[in-house]
mmCIF file of C-alpha atoms in Angstrom:
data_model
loop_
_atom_site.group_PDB
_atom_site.id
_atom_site.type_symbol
_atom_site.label_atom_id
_atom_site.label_comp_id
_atom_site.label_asym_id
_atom_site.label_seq_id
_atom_site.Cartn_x
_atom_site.Cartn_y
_atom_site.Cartn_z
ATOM 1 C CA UNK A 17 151.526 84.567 207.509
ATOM 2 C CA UNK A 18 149.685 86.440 210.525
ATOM 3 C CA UNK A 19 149.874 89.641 208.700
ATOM 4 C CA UNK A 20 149.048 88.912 205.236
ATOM 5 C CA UNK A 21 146.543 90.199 203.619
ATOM 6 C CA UNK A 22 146.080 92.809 206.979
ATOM 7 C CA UNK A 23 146.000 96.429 206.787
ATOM 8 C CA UNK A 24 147.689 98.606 208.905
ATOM 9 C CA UNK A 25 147.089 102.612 209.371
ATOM 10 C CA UNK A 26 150.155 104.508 210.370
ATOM 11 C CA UNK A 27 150.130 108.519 210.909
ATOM 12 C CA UNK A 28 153.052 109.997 210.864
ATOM 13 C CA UNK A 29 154.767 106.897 208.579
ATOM 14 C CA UNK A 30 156.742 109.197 206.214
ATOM 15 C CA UNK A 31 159.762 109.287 208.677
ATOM 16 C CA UNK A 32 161.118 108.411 211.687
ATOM 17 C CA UNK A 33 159.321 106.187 214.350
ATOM 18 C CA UNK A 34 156.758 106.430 212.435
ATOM 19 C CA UNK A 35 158.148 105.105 209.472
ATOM 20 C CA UNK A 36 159.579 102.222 211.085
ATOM 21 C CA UNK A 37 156.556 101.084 212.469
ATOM 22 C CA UNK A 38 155.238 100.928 208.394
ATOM 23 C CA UNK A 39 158.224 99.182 207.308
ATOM 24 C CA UNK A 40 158.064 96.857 210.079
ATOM 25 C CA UNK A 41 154.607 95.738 209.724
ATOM 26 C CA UNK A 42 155.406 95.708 206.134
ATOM 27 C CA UNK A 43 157.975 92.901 206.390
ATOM 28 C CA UNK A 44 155.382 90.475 207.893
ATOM 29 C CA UNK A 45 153.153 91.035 205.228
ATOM 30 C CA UNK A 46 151.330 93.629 206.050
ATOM 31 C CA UNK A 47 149.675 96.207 203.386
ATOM 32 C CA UNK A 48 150.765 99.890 204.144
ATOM 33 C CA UNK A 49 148.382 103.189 204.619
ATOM 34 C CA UNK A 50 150.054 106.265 205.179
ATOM 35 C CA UNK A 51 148.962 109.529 206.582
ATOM 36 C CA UNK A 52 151.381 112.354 206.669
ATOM 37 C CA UNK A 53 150.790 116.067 206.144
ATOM 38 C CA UNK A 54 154.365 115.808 203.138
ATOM 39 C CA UNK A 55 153.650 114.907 200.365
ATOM 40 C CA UNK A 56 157.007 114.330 199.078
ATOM 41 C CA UNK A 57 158.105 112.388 202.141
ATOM 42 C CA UNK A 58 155.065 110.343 201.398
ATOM 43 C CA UNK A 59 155.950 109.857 198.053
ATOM 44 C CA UNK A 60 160.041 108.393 199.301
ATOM 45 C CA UNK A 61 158.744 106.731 202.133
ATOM 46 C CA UNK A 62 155.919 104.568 199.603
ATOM 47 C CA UNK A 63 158.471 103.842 197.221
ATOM 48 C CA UNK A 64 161.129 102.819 199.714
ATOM 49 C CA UNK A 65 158.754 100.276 201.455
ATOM 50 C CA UNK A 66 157.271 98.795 197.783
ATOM 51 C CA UNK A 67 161.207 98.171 197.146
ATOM 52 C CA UNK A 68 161.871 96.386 200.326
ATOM 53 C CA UNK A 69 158.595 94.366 200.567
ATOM 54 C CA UNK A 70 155.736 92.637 198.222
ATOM 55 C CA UNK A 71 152.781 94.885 200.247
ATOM 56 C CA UNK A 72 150.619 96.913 198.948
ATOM 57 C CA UNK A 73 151.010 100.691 200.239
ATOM 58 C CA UNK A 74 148.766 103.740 199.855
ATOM 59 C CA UNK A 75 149.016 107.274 201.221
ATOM 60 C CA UNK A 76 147.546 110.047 201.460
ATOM 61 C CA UNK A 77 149.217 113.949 202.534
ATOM 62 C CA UNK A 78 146.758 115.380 205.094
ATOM 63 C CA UNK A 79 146.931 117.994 207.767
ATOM 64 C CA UNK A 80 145.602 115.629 210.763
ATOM 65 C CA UNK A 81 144.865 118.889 212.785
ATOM 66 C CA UNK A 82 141.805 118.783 211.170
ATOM 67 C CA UNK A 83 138.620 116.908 211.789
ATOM 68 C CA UNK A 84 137.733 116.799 208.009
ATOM 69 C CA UNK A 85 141.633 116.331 206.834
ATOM 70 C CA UNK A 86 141.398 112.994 209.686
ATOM 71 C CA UNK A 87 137.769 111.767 207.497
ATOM 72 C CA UNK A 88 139.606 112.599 204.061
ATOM 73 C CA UNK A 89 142.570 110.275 205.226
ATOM 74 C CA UNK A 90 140.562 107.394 206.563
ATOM 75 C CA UNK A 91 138.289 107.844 203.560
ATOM 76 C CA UNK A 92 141.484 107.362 201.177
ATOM 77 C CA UNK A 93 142.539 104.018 203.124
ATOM 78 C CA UNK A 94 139.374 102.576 203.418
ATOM 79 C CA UNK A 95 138.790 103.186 199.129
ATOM 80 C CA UNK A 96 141.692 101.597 198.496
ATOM 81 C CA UNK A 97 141.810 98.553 200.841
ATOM 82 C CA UNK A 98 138.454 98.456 202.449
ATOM 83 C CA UNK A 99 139.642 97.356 206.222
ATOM 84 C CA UNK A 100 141.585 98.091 208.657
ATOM 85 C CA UNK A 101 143.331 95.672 211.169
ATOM 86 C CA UNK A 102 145.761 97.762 213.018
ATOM 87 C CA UNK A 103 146.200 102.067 213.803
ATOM 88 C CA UNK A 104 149.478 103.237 214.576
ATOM 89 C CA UNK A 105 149.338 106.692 215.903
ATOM 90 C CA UNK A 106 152.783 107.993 215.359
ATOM 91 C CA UNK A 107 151.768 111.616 214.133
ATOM 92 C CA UNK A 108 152.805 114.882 216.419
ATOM 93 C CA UNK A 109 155.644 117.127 217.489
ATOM 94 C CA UNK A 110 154.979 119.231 220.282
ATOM 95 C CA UNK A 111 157.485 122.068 220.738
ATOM 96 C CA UNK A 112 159.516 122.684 224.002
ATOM 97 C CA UNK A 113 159.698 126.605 225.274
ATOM 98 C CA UNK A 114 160.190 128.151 228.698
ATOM 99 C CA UNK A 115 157.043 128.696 229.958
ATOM 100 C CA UNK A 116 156.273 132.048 230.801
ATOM 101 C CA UNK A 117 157.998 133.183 226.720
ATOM 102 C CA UNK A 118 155.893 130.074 225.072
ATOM 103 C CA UNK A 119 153.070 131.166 222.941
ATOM 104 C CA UNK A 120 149.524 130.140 223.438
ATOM 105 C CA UNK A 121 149.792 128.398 219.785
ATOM 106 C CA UNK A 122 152.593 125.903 220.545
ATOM 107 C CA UNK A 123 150.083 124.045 222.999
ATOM 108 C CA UNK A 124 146.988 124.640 221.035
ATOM 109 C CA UNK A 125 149.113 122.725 218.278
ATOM 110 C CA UNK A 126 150.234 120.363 220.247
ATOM 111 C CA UNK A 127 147.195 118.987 221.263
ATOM 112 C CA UNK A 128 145.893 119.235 217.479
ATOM 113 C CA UNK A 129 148.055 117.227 215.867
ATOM 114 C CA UNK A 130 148.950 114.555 218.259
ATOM 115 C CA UNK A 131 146.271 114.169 220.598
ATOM 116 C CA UNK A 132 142.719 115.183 218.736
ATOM 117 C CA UNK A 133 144.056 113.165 215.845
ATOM 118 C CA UNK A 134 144.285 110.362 217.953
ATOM 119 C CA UNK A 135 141.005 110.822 219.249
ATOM 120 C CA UNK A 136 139.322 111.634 216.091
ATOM 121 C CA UNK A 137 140.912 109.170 213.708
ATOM 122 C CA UNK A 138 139.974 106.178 216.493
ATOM 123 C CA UNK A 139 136.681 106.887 216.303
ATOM 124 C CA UNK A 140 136.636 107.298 212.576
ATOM 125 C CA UNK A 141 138.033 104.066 212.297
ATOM 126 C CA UNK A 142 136.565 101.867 215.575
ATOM 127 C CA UNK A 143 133.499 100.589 213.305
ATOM 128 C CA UNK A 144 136.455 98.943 211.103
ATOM 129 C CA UNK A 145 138.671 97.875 213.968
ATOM 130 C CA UNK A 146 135.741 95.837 216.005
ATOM 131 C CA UNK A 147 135.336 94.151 212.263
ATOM 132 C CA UNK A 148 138.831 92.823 212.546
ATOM 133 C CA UNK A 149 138.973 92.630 216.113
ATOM 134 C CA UNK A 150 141.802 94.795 215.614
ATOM 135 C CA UNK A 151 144.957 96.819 217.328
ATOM 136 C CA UNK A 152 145.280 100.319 218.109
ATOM 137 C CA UNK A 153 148.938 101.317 219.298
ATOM 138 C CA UNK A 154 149.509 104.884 219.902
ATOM 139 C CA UNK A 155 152.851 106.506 220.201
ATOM 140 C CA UNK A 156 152.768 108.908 223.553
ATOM 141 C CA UNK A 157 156.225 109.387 224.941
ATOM 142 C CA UNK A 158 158.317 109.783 228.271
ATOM 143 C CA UNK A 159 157.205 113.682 229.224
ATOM 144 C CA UNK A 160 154.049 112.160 230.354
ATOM 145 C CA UNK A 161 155.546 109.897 233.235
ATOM 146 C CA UNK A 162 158.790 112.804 233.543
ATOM 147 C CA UNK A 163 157.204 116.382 233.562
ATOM 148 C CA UNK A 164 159.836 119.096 232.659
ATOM 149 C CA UNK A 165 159.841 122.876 233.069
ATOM 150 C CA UNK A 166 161.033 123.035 229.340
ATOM 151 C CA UNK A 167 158.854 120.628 227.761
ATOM 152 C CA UNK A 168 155.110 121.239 229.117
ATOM 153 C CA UNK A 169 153.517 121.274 225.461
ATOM 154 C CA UNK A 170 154.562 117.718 225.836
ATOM 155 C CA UNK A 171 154.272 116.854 229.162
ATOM 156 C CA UNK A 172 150.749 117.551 228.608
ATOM 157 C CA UNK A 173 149.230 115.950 225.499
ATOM 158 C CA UNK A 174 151.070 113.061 226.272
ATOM 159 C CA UNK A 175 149.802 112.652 229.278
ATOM 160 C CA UNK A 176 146.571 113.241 227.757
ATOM 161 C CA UNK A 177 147.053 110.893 224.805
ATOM 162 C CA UNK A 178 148.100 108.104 227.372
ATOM 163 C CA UNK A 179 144.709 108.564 230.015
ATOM 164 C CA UNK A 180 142.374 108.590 226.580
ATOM 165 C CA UNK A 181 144.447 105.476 225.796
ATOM 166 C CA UNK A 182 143.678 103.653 228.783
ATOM 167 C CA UNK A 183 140.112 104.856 228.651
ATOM 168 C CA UNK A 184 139.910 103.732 225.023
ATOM 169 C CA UNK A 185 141.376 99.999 225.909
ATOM 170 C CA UNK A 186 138.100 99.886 228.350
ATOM 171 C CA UNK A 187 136.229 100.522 225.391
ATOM 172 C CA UNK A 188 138.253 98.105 223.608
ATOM 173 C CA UNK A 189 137.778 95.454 225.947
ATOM 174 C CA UNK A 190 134.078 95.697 225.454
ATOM 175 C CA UNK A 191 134.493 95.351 221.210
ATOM 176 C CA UNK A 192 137.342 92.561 221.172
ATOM 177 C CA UNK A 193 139.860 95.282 219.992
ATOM 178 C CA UNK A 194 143.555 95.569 221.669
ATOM 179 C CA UNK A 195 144.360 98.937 222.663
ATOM 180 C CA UNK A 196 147.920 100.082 224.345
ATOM 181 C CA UNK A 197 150.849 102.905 224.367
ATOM 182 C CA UNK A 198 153.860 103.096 224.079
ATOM 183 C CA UNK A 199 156.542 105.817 225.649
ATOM 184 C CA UNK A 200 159.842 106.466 223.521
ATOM 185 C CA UNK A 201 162.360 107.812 225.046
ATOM 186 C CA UNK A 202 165.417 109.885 223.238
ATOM 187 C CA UNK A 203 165.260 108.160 219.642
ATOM 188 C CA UNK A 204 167.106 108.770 217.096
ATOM 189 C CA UNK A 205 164.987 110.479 214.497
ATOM 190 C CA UNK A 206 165.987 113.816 212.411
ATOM 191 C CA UNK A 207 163.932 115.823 215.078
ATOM 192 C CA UNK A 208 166.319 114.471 217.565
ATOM 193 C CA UNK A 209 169.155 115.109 215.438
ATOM 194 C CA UNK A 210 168.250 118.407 214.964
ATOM 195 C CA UNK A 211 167.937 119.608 218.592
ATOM 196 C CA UNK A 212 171.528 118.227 219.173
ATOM 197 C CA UNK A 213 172.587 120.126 216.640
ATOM 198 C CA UNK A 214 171.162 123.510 217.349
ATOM 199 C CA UNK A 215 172.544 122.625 221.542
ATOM 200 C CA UNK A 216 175.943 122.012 219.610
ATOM 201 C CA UNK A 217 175.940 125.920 218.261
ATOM 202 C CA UNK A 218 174.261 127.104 221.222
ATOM 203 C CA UNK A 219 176.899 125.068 223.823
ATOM 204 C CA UNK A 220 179.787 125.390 221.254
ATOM 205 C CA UNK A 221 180.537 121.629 222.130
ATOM 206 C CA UNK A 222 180.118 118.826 219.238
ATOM 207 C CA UNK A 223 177.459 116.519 218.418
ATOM 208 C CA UNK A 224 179.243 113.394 219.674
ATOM 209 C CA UNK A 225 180.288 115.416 222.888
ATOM 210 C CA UNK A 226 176.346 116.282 223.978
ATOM 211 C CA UNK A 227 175.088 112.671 222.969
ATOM 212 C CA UNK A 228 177.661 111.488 225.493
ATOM 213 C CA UNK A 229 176.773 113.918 228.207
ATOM 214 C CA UNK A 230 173.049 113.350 227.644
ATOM 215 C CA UNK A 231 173.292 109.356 227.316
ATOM 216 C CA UNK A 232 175.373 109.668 231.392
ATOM 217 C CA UNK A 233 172.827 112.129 232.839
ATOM 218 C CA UNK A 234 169.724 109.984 231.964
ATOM 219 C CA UNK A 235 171.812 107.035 233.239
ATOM 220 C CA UNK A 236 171.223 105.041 229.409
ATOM 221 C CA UNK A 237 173.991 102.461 227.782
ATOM 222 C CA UNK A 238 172.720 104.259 223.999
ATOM 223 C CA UNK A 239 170.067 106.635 222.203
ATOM 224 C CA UNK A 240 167.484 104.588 221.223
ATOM 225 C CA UNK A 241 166.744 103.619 217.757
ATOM 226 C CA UNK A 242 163.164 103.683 216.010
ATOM 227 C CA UNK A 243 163.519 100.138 215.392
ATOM 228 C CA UNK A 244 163.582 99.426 219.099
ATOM 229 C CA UNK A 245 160.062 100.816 218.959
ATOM 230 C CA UNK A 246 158.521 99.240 215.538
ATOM 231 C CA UNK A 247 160.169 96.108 217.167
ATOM 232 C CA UNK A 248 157.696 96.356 220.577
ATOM 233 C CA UNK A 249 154.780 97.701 218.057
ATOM 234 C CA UNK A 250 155.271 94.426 215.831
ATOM 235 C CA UNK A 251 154.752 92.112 219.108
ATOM 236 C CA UNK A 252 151.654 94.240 220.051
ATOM 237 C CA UNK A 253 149.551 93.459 217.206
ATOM 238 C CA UNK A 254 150.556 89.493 217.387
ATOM 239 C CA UNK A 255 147.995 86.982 218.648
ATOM 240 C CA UNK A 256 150.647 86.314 221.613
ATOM 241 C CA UNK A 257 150.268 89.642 222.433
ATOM 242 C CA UNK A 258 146.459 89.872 222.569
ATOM 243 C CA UNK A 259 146.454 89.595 226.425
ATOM 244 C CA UNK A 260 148.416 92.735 227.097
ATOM 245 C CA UNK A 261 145.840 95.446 226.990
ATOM 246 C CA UNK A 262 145.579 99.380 228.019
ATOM 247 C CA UNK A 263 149.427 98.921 228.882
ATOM 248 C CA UNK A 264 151.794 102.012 228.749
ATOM 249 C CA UNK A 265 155.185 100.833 228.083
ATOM 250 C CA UNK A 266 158.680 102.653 227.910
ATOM 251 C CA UNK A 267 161.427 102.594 225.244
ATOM 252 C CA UNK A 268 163.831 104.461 226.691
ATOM 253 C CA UNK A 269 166.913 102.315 228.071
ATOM 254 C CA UNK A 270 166.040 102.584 231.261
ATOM 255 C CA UNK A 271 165.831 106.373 232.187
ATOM 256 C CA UNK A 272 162.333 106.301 234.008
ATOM 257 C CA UNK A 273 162.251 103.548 236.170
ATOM 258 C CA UNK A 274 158.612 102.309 236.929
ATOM 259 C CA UNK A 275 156.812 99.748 238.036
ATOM 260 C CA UNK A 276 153.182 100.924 236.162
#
């Protein structure tokens, strides 16, 4: 009964982690707003949670890169529930490249979609969020704590997303509102599934082959799955949880070992 009635924000909900996160919330009673730039994945993703659980869920198809496309969505959630009790920032795929080849756009996107969102809809929303002395959980990943050659577009804004994270759980502190991160590792999402299989044309080597090599090279049992992380976002926004504030925490088996 902790959930019911609540209202939980998720960007980036019509698939993958994302997703999960919704219909995880969703299952402890939690009503559903969706923001996601497809429309049609909106749409599936809607009707798949209304069949699974008795919640209420909205959405709304946005391009987040946008300051006024970020108001629009808030705007939407707001009209049709009129609180907000928890923001899951899932939203944002930043594109690998070798450096010197990668075009000036891939980071300005980058930084658009999944860390000015974050940023932007936050702020929209903090006015709500110190009503409900609510959570805000955003979804950063492993590039920020493992920099790679290959991957700086995401190197970066995560490690951007994660130090305006911990700056924003200060804040939080100050307005009884939980703040944290969390770092995925290699999950098993249809972006993931894609990469292996354009390595599996490029290599000439199958799909199951290159999730083996990959899974003994990062020193992992399995891929991870985006339950593991709606799972750890679930136990965030609990009352048990409420102590654990402007954390960054890995989901990723094991690969980057850390002690902070």
């Amino acid at each position: 009964m902790e959930f019911k009635k609540k209202v939980s924000i998720i960007t980036g909900g019509s698939k993958g982690i994302g997703l999960s996160c919704a219909e995880k919330l969703a299952s402890e009673g939690s009503n559903i707003f969706l923001l996601s730039s497809n429309l049609k994945n909106l749409q599936e993703a809607s009707l798949r949670i209304k069949k699974s659980f008795d919640v209420e869920v909205g959405f709304e198809a946005v391009d987040l890169r946008l300051l006024e496309s970020c108001k629009k969505g808030v705007e939407s959630a707001l009209k049709k529930f009129g609180r907000c009790d928890i923001l899951v920032h899932s939203a944002g795929a930043t594109k690998g490249g070798i450096f010197p080849f990668q075009p000036d756009e891939d980071m300005i996107d980058g930084f658009a979609l999944k860390f000015h969102a974050a940023v932007r809809i936050a702020r929209i929303l903090w006015s709500e969020l110190k009503k409900s002395k609510g959570v805000v959980i955003n979804i950063s990943g492993g590039y920020a704590r493992d920099p790679s050659a290959d991957h700086m577009v995401g190197g970066a804004v995560n490690s951007a997303l994660s130090n305006f994270s911990k700056a924003l759980a200060e804040q939080g502190l100050r307005d009884d509102i939980n703040v944290n991160w969390i770092n995925p590792g290699m999950i098993k999402t249809q972006r993931l599934e894609h990469s292996f299989h354009t390595r599996s044309i490029q290599q000439k080597k199958s799909i199951n082959q290159l999730k083996s090599e990959t899974m003994t090279l990062k020193g992992i049992r399995r891929l991870g799955e985006p339950e593991d992380v709606a799972s750890l976002v679930l136990f965030l926004c609990k009352k048990e949880a409420r102590h654990i504030q402007g954390c960054g925490i890995n989901i990723d088996g094991g690969e980057n070992k850390s002690y902070f």
